Amino acid sequence: MELIELAKQAMKQAYAPYSHFKVGAALITDTGHIYTGCNIENASYGATNCAERTAIFKAISEGERHIKKIAIVSDAGKPAAPCGICRQVLSEFMDSDGIVILEIENKPKEFYLKDLLPYCFCSDSM
Ligand code: THU
């Protein structure tokens, strides 16, 4: 199944009683495995985890280290652009020419991570 479709499935599990903004993500790693995630909110808002990071942390905790592509969707009918923290976390495990797929006007559109996070602070920045 397309990553976008898997992200839509994952979005159904979103726990978003505060924002009512549901987000889903699905990623594929260089080993060919797929991981999905949803946003998980908390009454202490800062403890909320975004859908992208849920999927990334699931993958990393299973031993994966390299993400090739990630698709992100929301139920708002607008592109689910990843937040700054998620872009930074992605940059730890994805090459700068890794692909982020967003749904724009009902069509998947691919972006390079380097275009969403130029001049990132990465492991080779130190
Ligand atoms: N959210 C995500 O899941 N991913 C993002 O990149 C942006 C924001 C979630 C967090 C929160 O549950 C809701 O969207 C509103 O901020």
mmCIF file of C-alpha atoms and ligand atoms in Angstrom:
data_model
loop_
_atom_site.group_PDB
_atom_site.id
_atom_site.type_symbol
_atom_site.label_atom_id
_atom_site.label_comp_id
_atom_site.label_asym_id
_atom_site.label_seq_id
_atom_site.Cartn_x
_atom_site.Cartn_y
_atom_site.Cartn_z
ATOM 1 C CA MET A 1 0.000 0.000 0.000
ATOM 2 C CA GLU A 2 1.110 3.564 -0.636
ATOM 3 C CA LEU A 3 2.701 5.315 2.331
ATOM 4 C CA ILE A 4 0.003 7.999 2.114
ATOM 5 C CA GLU A 5 -2.744 5.381 2.521
ATOM 6 C CA LEU A 6 -0.938 3.836 5.484
ATOM 7 C CA ALA A 7 -0.600 7.295 7.048
ATOM 8 C CA LYS A 8 -4.368 7.758 6.663
ATOM 9 C CA GLN A 9 -4.976 4.444 8.408
ATOM 10 C CA ALA A 10 -2.624 5.440 11.234
ATOM 11 C CA MET A 11 -4.377 8.803 11.561
ATOM 12 C CA LYS A 12 -7.511 6.942 12.696
ATOM 13 C CA GLN A 13 -5.646 6.040 15.911
ATOM 14 C CA ALA A 14 -4.821 9.688 16.715
ATOM 15 C CA TYR A 15 -5.431 10.693 20.312
ATOM 16 C CA ALA A 16 -6.269 14.379 19.886
ATOM 17 C CA PRO A 17 -8.990 15.346 22.394
ATOM 18 C CA TYR A 18 -7.555 18.867 22.832
ATOM 19 C CA SER A 19 -6.753 20.111 19.329
ATOM 20 C CA HIS A 20 -9.125 17.763 17.470
ATOM 21 C CA PHE A 21 -6.437 17.875 14.771
ATOM 22 C CA LYS A 22 -5.644 14.309 13.768
ATOM 23 C CA VAL A 23 -2.335 13.488 12.111
ATOM 24 C CA GLY A 24 -0.955 10.233 10.700
ATOM 25 C CA ALA A 25 2.481 9.279 9.406
ATOM 26 C CA ALA A 26 3.978 6.281 7.642
ATOM 27 C CA LEU A 27 7.642 5.781 6.845
ATOM 28 C CA ILE A 28 9.828 3.253 5.072
ATOM 29 C CA THR A 29 13.375 2.484 6.173
ATOM 30 C CA ASP A 30 16.388 1.381 4.147
ATOM 31 C CA THR A 31 15.694 -2.191 5.309
ATOM 32 C CA GLY A 32 12.283 -1.973 3.610
ATOM 33 C CA HIS A 33 10.249 -2.021 6.802
ATOM 34 C CA ILE A 34 7.286 0.273 7.286
ATOM 35 C CA TYR A 35 6.306 1.991 10.532
ATOM 36 C CA THR A 36 3.282 4.163 11.194
ATOM 37 C CA GLY A 37 2.320 6.659 13.888
ATOM 38 C CA CYS A 38 -0.317 9.111 15.034
ATOM 39 C CA ASN A 39 -0.271 12.184 17.253
ATOM 40 C CA ILE A 40 -0.732 11.482 20.954
ATOM 41 C CA GLU A 41 -1.847 14.502 22.976
ATOM 42 C CA ASN A 42 -1.648 15.117 26.689
ATOM 43 C CA ALA A 43 -3.510 17.320 29.185
ATOM 44 C CA SER A 44 -0.091 18.855 29.784
ATOM 45 C CA TYR A 45 0.092 20.060 26.175
ATOM 46 C CA GLY A 46 3.883 20.089 25.965
ATOM 47 C CA ALA A 47 3.925 16.339 26.540
ATOM 48 C CA THR A 48 2.167 15.800 23.200
ATOM 49 C CA ASN A 49 3.955 13.649 20.633
ATOM 50 C CA CYS A 50 3.534 14.376 16.931
ATOM 51 C CA ALA A 51 2.572 11.614 14.497
ATOM 52 C CA GLU A 52 5.914 11.782 12.687
ATOM 53 C CA ARG A 53 7.909 11.321 15.879
ATOM 54 C CA THR A 54 5.665 8.456 16.982
ATOM 55 C CA ALA A 55 6.485 6.645 13.716
ATOM 56 C CA ILE A 56 10.193 7.563 13.868
ATOM 57 C CA PHE A 57 10.577 6.445 17.498
ATOM 58 C CA LYS A 58 8.767 3.186 16.773
ATOM 59 C CA ALA A 59 11.236 2.521 13.940
ATOM 60 C CA ILE A 60 14.345 3.483 15.896
ATOM 61 C CA SER A 61 13.238 1.462 18.916
ATOM 62 C CA GLU A 62 13.009 -1.585 16.648
ATOM 63 C CA GLY A 63 16.640 -1.161 15.599
ATOM 64 C CA GLU A 64 16.175 0.873 12.409
ATOM 65 C CA ARG A 65 18.604 3.716 11.806
ATOM 66 C CA HIS A 66 17.846 5.084 8.363
ATOM 67 C CA ILE A 67 14.571 6.458 7.042
ATOM 68 C CA LYS A 68 14.127 6.724 3.277
ATOM 69 C CA LYS A 69 10.668 8.255 2.958
ATOM 70 C CA ILE A 70 7.894 9.489 5.213
ATOM 71 C CA ALA A 71 4.302 10.427 4.356
ATOM 72 C CA ILE A 72 2.294 12.729 6.626
ATOM 73 C CA VAL A 73 -1.444 13.458 6.482
ATOM 74 C CA SER A 74 -3.943 15.338 8.608
ATOM 75 C CA ASP A 75 -7.720 15.415 8.696
ATOM 76 C CA ALA A 76 -7.780 19.186 8.136
ATOM 77 C CA GLY A 77 -7.813 19.071 4.353
ATOM 78 C CA LYS A 78 -4.544 21.017 4.256
ATOM 79 C CA PRO A 79 -0.948 19.825 3.785
ATOM 80 C CA ALA A 80 0.349 18.373 7.080
ATOM 81 C CA ALA A 81 3.679 20.200 7.047
ATOM 82 C CA PRO A 82 5.914 18.739 9.758
ATOM 83 C CA CYS A 83 6.697 20.991 12.712
ATOM 84 C CA GLY A 84 10.229 22.198 13.398
ATOM 85 C CA ILE A 85 10.948 19.589 16.059
ATOM 86 C CA CYS A 86 9.868 16.771 13.718
ATOM 87 C CA ARG A 87 12.016 18.176 10.891
ATOM 88 C CA GLN A 88 14.979 18.198 13.278
ATOM 89 C CA VAL A 89 14.290 14.627 14.492
ATOM 90 C CA LEU A 90 13.910 13.471 10.891
ATOM 91 C CA SER A 91 17.285 15.010 10.024
ATOM 92 C CA GLU A 92 18.929 12.714 12.590
ATOM 93 C CA PHE A 93 17.785 9.596 10.740
ATOM 94 C CA MET A 94 17.190 10.734 7.161
ATOM 95 C CA ASP A 95 19.633 11.984 4.532
ATOM 96 C CA SER A 96 19.163 15.521 3.292
ATOM 97 C CA ASP A 97 17.802 14.081 0.027
ATOM 98 C CA GLY A 98 15.335 11.845 1.892
ATOM 99 C CA ILE A 99 11.728 12.280 0.818
ATOM 100 C CA VAL A 100 8.831 13.795 2.749
ATOM 101 C CA ILE A 101 5.444 13.192 1.108
ATOM 102 C CA LEU A 102 2.611 15.620 1.856
ATOM 103 C CA GLU A 103 -0.873 15.545 0.419
ATOM 104 C CA ILE A 104 -1.641 18.737 -1.455
ATOM 105 C CA GLU A 105 -5.090 19.137 -3.018
ATOM 106 C CA ASN A 106 -5.644 15.383 -2.710
ATOM 107 C CA LYS A 107 -2.407 14.550 -4.532
ATOM 108 C CA PRO A 108 0.840 13.306 -2.976
ATOM 109 C CA LYS A 109 3.690 15.772 -3.432
ATOM 110 C CA GLU A 110 7.287 14.896 -2.624
ATOM 111 C CA PHE A 111 9.751 17.233 -0.934
ATOM 112 C CA TYR A 112 13.418 16.770 -0.110
ATOM 113 C CA LEU A 113 14.185 17.097 3.584
ATOM 114 C CA LYS A 114 16.925 19.596 2.672
ATOM 115 C CA ASP A 115 14.244 21.920 1.255
ATOM 116 C CA LEU A 116 12.119 21.671 4.410
ATOM 117 C CA LEU A 117 15.127 22.072 6.730
ATOM 118 C CA PRO A 118 17.965 23.955 5.037
ATOM 119 C CA TYR A 119 21.261 24.411 6.902
ATOM 120 C CA CYS A 120 20.233 21.819 9.491
ATOM 121 C CA PHE A 121 22.146 21.280 12.693
ATOM 122 C CA CYS A 122 23.213 17.670 12.129
ATOM 123 C CA SER A 123 25.884 15.286 13.394
ATOM 124 C CA ASP A 124 28.368 16.715 10.859
ATOM 125 C CA SER A 125 27.738 20.270 12.107
ATOM 126 C CA MET A 126 29.929 19.684 15.183
HETATM 127 N N1 THU B 1 1.106 17.648 15.081
HETATM 128 C C1 THU B 1 1.666 16.552 14.502
HETATM 129 O O1 THU B 1 1.267 15.415 14.789
HETATM 130 N N2 THU B 1 2.682 16.740 13.617
HETATM 131 C C2 THU B 1 3.207 17.957 13.282
HETATM 132 O O2 THU B 1 4.219 18.030 12.619
HETATM 133 C C3 THU B 1 2.500 19.172 13.703
HETATM 134 C C4 THU B 1 1.550 19.011 14.827
HETATM 135 C C5 THU B 1 0.029 17.448 16.066
HETATM 136 C C6 THU B 1 0.444 17.739 17.472
HETATM 137 C C7 THU B 1 -0.895 18.085 18.107
HETATM 138 O O3 THU B 1 -1.507 16.889 18.536
HETATM 139 C C8 THU B 1 -1.702 18.668 16.989
HETATM 140 O O4 THU B 1 -1.042 18.314 15.788
HETATM 141 C C9 THU B 1 -1.861 20.161 17.051
HETATM 142 O O5 THU B 1 -0.643 20.794 17.190
#
